[in-house]
PDB file of C-alpha atoms in Angstrom:
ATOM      1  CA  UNK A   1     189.591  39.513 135.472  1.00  0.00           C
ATOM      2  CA  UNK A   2     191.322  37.227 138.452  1.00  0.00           C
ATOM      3  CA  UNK A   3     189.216  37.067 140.962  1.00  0.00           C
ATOM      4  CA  UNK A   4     191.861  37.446 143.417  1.00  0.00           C
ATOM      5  CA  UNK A   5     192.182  40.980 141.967  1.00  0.00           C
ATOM      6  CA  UNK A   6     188.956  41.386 144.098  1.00  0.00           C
ATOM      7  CA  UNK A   7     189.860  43.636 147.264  1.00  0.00           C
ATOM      8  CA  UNK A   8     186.801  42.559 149.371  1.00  0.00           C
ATOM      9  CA  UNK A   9     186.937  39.150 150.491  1.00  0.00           C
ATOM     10  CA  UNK A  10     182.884  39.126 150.603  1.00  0.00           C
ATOM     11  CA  UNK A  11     182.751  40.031 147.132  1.00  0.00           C
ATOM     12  CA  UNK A  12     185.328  37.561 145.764  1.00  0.00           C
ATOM     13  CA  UNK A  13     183.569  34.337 147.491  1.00  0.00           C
ATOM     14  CA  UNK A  14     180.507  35.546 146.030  1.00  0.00           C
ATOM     15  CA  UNK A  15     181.426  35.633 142.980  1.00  0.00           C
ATOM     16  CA  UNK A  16     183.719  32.772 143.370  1.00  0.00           C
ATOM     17  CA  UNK A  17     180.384  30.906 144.023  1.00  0.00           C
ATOM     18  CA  UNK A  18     178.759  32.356 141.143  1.00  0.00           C
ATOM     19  CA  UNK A  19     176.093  33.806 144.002  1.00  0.00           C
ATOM     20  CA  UNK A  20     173.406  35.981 142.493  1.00  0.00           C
ATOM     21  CA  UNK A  21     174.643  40.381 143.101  1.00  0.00           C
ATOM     22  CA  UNK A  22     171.645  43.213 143.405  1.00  0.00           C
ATOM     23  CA  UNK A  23     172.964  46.931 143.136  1.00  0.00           C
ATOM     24  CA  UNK A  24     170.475  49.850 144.198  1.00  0.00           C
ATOM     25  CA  UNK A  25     170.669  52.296 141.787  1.00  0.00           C
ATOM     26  CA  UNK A  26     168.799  55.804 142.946  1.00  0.00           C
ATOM     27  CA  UNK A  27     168.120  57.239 139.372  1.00  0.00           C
ATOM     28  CA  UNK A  28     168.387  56.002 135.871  1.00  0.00           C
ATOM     29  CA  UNK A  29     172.554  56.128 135.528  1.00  0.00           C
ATOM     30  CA  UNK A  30     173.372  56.203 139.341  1.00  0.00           C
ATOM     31  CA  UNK A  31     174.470  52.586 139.391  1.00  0.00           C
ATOM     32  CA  UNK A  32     176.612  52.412 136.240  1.00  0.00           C
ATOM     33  CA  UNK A  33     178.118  56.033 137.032  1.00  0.00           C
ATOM     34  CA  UNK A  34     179.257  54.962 140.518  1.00  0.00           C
ATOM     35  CA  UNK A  35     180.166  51.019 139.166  1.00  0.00           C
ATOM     36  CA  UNK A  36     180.417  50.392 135.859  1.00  0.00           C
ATOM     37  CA  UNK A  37     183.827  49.644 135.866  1.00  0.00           C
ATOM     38  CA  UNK A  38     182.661  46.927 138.605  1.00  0.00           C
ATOM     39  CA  UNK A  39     179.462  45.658 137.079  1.00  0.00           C
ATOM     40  CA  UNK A  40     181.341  44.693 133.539  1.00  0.00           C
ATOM     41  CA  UNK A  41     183.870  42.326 135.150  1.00  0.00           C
ATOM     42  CA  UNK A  42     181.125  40.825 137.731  1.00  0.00           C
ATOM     43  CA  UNK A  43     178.322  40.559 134.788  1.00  0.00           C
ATOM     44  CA  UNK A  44     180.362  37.717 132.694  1.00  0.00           C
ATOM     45  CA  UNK A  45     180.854  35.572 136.207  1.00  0.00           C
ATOM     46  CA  UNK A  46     177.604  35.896 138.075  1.00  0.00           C
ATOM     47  CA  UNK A  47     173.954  36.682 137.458  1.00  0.00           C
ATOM     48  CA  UNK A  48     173.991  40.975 138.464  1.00  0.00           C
ATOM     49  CA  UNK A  49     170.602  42.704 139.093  1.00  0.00           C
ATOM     50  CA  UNK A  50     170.497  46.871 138.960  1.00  0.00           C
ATOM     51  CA  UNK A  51     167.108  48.046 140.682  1.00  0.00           C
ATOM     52  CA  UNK A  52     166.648  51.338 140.191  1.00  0.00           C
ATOM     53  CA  UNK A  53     163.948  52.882 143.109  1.00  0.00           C
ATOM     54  CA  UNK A  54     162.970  56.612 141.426  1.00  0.00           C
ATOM     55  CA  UNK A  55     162.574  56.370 137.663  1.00  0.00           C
ATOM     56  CA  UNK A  56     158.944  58.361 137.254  1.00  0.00           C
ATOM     57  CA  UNK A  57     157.915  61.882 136.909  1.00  0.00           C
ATOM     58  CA  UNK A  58     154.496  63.644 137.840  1.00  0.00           C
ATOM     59  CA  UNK A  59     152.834  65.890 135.245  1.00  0.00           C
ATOM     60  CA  UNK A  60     153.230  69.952 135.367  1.00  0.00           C
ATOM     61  CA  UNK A  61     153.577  72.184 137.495  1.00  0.00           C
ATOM     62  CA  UNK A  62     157.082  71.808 138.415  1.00  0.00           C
ATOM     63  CA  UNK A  63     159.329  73.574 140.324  1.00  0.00           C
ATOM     64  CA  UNK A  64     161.916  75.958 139.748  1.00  0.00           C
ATOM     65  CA  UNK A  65     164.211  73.246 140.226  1.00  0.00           C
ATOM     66  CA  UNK A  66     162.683  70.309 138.397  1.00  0.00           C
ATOM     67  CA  UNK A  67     161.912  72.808 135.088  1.00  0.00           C
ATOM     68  CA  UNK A  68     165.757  73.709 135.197  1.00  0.00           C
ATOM     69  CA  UNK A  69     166.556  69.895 135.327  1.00  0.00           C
ATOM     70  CA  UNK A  70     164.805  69.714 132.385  1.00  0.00           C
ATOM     71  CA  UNK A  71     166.448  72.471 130.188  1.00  0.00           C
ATOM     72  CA  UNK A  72     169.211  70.840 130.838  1.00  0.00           C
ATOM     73  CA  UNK A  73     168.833  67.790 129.968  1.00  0.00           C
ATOM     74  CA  UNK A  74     167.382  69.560 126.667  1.00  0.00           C
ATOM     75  CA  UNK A  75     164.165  68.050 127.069  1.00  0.00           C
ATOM     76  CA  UNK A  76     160.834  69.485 127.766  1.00  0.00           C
ATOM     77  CA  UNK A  77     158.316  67.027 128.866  1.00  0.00           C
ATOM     78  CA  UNK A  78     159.101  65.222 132.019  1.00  0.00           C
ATOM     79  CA  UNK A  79     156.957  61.981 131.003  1.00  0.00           C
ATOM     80  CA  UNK A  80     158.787  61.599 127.601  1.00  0.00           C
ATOM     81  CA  UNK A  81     162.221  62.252 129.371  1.00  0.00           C
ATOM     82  CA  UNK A  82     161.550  59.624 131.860  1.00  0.00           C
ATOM     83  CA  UNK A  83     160.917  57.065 128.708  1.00  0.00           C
ATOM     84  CA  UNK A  84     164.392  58.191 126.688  1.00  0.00           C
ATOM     85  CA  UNK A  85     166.137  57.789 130.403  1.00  0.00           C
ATOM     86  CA  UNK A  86     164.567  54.025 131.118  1.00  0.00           C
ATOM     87  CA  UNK A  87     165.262  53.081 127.890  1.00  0.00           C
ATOM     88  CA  UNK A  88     168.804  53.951 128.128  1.00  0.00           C
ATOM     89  CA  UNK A  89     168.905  52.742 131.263  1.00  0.00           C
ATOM     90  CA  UNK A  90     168.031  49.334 129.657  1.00  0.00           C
ATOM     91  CA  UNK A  91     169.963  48.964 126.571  1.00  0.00           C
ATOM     92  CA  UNK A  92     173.205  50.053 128.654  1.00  0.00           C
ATOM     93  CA  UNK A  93     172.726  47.411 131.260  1.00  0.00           C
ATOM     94  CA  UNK A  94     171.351  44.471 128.578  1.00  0.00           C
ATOM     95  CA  UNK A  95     174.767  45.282 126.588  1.00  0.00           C
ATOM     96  CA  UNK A  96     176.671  44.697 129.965  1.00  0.00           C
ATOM     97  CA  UNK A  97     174.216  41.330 130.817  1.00  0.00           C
ATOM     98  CA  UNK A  98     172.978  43.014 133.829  1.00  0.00           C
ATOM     99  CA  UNK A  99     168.938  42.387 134.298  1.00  0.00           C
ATOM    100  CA  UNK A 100     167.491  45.738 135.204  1.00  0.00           C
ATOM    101  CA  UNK A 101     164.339  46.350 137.456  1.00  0.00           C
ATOM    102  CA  UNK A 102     162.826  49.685 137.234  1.00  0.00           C
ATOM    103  CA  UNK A 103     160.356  50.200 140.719  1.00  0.00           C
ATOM    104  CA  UNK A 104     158.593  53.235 139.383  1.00  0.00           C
ATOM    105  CA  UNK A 105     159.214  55.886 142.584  1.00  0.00           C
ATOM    106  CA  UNK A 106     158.672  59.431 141.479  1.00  0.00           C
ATOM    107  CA  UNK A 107     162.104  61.641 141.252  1.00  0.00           C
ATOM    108  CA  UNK A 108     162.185  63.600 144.415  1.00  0.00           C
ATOM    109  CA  UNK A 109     162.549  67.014 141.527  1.00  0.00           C
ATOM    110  CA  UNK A 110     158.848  65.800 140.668  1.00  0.00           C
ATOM    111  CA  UNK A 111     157.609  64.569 143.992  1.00  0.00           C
ATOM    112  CA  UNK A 112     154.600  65.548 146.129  1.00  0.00           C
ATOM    113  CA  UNK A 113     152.901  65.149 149.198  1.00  0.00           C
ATOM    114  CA  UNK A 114     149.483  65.927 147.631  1.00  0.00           C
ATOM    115  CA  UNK A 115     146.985  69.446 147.294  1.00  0.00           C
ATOM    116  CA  UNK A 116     145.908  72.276 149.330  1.00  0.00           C
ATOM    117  CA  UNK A 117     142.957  74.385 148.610  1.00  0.00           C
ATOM    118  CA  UNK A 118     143.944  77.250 146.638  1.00  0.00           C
ATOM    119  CA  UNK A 119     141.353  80.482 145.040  1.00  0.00           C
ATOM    120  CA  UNK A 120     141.287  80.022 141.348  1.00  0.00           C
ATOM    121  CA  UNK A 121     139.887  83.034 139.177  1.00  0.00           C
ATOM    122  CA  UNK A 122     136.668  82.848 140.006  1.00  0.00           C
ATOM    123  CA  UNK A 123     137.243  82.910 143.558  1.00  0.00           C
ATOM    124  CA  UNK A 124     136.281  79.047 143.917  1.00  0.00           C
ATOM    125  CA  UNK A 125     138.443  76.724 145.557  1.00  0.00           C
ATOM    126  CA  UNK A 126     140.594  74.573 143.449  1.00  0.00           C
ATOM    127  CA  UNK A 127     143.382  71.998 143.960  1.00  0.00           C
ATOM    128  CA  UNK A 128     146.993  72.801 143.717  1.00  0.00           C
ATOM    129  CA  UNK A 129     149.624  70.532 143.959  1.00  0.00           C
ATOM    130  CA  UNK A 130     152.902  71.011 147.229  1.00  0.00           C
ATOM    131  CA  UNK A 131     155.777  69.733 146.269  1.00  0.00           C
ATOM    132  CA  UNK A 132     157.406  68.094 148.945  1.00  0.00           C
ATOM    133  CA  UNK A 133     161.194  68.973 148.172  1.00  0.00           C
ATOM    134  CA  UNK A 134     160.249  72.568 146.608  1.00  0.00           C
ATOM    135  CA  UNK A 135     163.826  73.628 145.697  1.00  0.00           C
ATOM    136  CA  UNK A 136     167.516  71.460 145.028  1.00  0.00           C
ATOM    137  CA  UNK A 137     169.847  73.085 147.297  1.00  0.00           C
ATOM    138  CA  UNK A 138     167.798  73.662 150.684  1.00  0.00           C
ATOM    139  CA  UNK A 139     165.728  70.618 149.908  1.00  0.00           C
ATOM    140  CA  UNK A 140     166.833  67.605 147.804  1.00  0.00           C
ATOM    141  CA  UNK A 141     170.608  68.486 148.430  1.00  0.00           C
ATOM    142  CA  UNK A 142     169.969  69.095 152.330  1.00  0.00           C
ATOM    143  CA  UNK A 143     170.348  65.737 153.744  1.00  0.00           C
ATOM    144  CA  UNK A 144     167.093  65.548 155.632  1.00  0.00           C
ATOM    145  CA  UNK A 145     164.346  63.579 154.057  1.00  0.00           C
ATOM    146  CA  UNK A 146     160.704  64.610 154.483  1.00  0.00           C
ATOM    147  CA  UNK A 147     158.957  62.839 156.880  1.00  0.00           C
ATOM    148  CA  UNK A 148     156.020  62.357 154.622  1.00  0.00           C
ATOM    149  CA  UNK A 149     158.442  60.081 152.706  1.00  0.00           C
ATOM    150  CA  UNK A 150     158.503  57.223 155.591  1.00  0.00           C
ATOM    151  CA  UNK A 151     155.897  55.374 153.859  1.00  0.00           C
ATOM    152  CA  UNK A 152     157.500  55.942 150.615  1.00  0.00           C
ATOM    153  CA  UNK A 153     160.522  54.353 152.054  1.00  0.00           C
ATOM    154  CA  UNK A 154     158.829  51.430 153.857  1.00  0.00           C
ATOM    155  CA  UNK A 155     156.804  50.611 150.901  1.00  0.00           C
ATOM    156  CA  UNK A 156     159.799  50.446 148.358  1.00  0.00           C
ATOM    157  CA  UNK A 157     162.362  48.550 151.175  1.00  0.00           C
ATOM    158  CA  UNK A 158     158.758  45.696 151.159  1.00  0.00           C
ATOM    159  CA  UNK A 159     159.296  45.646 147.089  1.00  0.00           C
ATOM    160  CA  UNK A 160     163.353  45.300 147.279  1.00  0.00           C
ATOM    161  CA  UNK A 161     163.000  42.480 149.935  1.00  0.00           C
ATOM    162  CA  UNK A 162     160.579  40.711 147.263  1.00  0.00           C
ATOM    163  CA  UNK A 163     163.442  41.442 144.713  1.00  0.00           C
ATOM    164  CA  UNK A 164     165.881  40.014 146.694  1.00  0.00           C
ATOM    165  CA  UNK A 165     163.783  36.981 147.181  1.00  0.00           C
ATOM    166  CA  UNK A 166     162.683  36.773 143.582  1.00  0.00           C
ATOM    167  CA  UNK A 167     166.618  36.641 142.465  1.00  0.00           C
ATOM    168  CA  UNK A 168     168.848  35.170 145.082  1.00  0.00           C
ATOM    169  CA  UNK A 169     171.142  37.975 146.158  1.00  0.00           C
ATOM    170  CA  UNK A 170     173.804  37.096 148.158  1.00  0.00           C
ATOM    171  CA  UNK A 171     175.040  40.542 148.322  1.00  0.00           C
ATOM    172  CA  UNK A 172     173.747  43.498 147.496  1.00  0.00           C
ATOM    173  CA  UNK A 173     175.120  47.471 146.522  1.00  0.00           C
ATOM    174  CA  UNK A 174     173.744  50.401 147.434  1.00  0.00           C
ATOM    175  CA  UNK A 175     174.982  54.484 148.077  1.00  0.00           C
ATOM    176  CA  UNK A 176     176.773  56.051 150.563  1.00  0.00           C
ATOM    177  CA  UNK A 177     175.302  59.010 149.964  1.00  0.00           C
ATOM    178  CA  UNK A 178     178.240  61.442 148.790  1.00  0.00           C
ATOM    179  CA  UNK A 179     176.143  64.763 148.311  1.00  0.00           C
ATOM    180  CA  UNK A 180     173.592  63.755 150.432  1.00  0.00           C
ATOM    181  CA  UNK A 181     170.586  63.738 147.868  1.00  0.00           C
ATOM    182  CA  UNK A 182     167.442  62.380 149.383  1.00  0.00           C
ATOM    183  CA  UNK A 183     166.854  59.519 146.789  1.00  0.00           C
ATOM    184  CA  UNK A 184     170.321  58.713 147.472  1.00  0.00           C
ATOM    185  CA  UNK A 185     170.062  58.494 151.164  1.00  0.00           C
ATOM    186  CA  UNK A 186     166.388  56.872 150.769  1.00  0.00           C
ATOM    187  CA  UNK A 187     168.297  54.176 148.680  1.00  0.00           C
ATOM    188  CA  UNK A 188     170.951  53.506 151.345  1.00  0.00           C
ATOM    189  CA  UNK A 189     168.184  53.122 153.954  1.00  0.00           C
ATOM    190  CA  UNK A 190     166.260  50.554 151.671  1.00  0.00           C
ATOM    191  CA  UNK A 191     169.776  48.544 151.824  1.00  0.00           C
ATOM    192  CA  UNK A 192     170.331  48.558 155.404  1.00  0.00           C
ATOM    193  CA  UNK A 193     166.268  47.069 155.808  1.00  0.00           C
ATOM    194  CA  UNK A 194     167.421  44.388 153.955  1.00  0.00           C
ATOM    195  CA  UNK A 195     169.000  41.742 156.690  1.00  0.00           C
ATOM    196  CA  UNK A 196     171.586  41.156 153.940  1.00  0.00           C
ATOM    197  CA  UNK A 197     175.164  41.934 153.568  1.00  0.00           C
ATOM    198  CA  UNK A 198     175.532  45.582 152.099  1.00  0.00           C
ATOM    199  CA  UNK A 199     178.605  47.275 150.439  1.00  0.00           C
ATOM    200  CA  UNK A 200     178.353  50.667 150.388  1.00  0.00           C
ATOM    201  CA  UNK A 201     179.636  52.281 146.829  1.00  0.00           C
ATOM    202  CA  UNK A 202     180.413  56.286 146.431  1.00  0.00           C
ATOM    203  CA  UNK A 203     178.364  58.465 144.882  1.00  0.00           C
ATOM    204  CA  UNK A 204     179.936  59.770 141.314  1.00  0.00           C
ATOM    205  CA  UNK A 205     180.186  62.221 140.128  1.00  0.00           C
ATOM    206  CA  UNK A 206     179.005  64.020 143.579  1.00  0.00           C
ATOM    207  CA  UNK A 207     182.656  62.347 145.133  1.00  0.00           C
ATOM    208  CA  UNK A 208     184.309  64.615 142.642  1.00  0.00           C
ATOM    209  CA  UNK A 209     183.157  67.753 145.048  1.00  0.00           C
ATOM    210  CA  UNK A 210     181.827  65.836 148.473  1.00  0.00           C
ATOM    211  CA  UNK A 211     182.917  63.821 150.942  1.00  0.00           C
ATOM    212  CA  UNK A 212     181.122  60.705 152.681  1.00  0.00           C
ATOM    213  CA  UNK A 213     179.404  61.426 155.653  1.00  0.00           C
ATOM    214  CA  UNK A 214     182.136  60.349 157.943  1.00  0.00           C
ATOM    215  CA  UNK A 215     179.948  59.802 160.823  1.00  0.00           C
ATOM    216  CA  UNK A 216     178.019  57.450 158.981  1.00  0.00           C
ATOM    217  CA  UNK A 217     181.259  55.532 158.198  1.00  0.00           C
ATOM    218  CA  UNK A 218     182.775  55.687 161.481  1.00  0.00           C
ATOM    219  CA  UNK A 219     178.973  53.997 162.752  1.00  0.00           C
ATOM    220  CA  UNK A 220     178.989  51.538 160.539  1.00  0.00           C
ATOM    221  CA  UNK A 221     182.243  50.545 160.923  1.00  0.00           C
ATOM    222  CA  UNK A 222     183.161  50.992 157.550  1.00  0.00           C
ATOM    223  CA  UNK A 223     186.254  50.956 155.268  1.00  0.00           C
ATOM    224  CA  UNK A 224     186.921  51.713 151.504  1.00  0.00           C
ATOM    225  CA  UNK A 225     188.514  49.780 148.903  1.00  0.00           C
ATOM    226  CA  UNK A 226     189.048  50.817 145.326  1.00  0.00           C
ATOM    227  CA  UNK A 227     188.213  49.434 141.814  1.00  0.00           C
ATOM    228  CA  UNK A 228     190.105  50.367 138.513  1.00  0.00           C
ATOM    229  CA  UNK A 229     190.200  47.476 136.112  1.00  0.00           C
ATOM    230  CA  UNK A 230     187.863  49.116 133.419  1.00  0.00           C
ATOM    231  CA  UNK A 231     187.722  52.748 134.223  1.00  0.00           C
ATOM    232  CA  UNK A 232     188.367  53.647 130.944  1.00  0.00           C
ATOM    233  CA  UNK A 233     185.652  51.672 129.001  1.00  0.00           C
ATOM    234  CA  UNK A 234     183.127  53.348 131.679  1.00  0.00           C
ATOM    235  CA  UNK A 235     183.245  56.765 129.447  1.00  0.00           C
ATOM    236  CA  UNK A 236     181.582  55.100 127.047  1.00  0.00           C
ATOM    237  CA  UNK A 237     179.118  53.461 128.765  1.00  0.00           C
ATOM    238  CA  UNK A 238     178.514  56.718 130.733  1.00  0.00           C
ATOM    239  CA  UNK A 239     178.242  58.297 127.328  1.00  0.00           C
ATOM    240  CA  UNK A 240     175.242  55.874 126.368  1.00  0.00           C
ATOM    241  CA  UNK A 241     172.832  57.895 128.973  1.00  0.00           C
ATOM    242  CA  UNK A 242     172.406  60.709 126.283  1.00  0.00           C
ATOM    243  CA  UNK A 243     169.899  62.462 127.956  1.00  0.00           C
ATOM    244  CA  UNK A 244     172.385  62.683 131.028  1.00  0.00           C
ATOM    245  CA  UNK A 245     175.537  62.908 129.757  1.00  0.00           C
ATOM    246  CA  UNK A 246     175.661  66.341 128.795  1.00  0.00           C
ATOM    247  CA  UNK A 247     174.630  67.807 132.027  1.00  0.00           C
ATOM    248  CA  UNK A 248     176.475  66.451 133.963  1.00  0.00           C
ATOM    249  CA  UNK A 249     179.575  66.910 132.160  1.00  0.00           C
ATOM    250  CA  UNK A 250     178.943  70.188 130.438  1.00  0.00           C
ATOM    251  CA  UNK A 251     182.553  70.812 129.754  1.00  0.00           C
ATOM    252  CA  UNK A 252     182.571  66.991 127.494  1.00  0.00           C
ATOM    253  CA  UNK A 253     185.538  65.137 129.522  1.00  0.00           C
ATOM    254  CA  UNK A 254     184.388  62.656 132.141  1.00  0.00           C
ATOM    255  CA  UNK A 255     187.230  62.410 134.631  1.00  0.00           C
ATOM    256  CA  UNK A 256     188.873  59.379 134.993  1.00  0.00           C
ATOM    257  CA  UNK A 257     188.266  58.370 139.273  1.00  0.00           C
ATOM    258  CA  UNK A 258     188.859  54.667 140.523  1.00  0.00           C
ATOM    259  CA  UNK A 259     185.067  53.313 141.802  1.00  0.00           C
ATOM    260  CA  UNK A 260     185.342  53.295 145.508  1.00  0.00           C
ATOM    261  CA  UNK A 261     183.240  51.038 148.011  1.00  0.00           C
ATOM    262  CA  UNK A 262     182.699  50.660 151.559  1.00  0.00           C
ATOM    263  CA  UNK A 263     182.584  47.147 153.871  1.00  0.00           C
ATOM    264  CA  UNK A 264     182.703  46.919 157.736  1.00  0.00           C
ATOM    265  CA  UNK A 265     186.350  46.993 159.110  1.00  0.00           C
ATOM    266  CA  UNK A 266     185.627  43.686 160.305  1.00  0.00           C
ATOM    267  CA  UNK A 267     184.422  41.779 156.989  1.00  0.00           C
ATOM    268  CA  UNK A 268     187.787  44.045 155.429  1.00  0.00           C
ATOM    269  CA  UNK A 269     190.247  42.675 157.851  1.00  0.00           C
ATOM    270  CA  UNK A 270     189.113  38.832 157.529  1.00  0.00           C
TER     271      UNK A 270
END
């Protein structure tokens, strides 16, 4: 790769320094679905960290929503899923030379805010578990994160800070939030707690039916720039997240979309 191929000037003097890169990855394929391309040509040239915030279940019950999750990802134990899809996560990113950090947040599909007394059979009160996003389209897909999940977010933005200590980062990745998933827009927020240079990447494959939130961009000042070189070998990495693969392309073809990322007019026009 040249590195003036590079369209973001912040990007190519980082790696032109060899300066250490951190990408915030919301679930176990969210960072190589949304940059792969990007992450094999930086991996060979500077030391690149993934952190990936939610990559835990809770045990049963589940929802509606989480219980279809798992039927389709043909699996039927949330615990033992969560192992096949760290693993994965893993050997894809050690076969790219990217260190991975797993921080061990529970999937909002699985999350809760706790019990409430409930009657069991005998009439006695008994603990059952809220969850605190109860269904995917009015909930997780809404946009609007619980406000129970404020110390959620404030704890995991203290544990990125101590990862961005612990390796360096000169720069680091996270969402946009195409498709406005609450892990997804949790993740941006950790980045913009950071007091470090973000760039902001699009969400795939929910940029294949959303849009960014343009008043987000037009806030922030931000401007996209596109990255192809490798688009093609990023099937196959996709392909490596078995468990995923499948459900998210039911039909078998992964399309073919240049990675897009975001940077502040200012830092584009420099």
């Amino acid at each position: 790769m040249n590195l003036r191929s590079i369209p973001s000037p912040r990007l190519d003097a980082a790696v032109s320094a060899g300066a250490p890169l951190l990408f915030l990855s919301a679930h176990l394929d969210d960072a190589v679905l949304s940059c792969g391309a990007l992450l094999a040509a930086l991996a060979p040239r500077c030391p690149v960290t993934v952190a990936t915030v939610f990559t835990a279940a809770t045990d049963p019950p589940h929802t509606r929503a989480a219980r279809s999750f798992l039927r389709q990802c043909g699996a039927t134990d949330a615990d033992a899923l969560f192992a096949d899809r760290r693993t994965e996560d893993r050997d894809v990113l050690a076969g790219l030379g990217v260190a991975h950090v797993h921080l061990g947040a529970v999937d909002a599909l699985f999350r809760t805010r706790g019990s409430r007394a409930a009657l069991g059979r005998l009439g006695r009160a008994v603990p059952e578990l809220v969850h605190r996003y109860p269904t995917y389209r009015l909930d997780i897909a809404r946009g609007r994160v619980a406000a129970g999940d404020r110390v959620l977010a404030a704890g995991l933005a203290r544990q990125v800070s101590d990862l961005v200590a612990t390796t360096g980062a000169e720069l680091v990745f996270c969402p946009v939030g195409v498709g406005n998933h609450v892990d997804h827009l949790l993740t941006r927020g950790i980045g913009a707690r950071l007091g470090r240079p973000v760039v902001h990447y699009s969400d795939f494959p929910y940029a294949l039916s959303a849009t960014p939130d343009r008043d987000f961009l037009e806030r922030h000042r931000l401007w996209p720039w596109t990255w192809e070189h490798g688009i093609a070998e990023k099937r196959r990495l996709i392909r490596d997240y078995r468990t995923q693969a499948d459900a998210l392309f039911p039909g078998g073809t992964i399309p073919r979309r240049p990675e897009i990322y975001y940077e502040p007019r200012a830092i584009r026009s420099a």
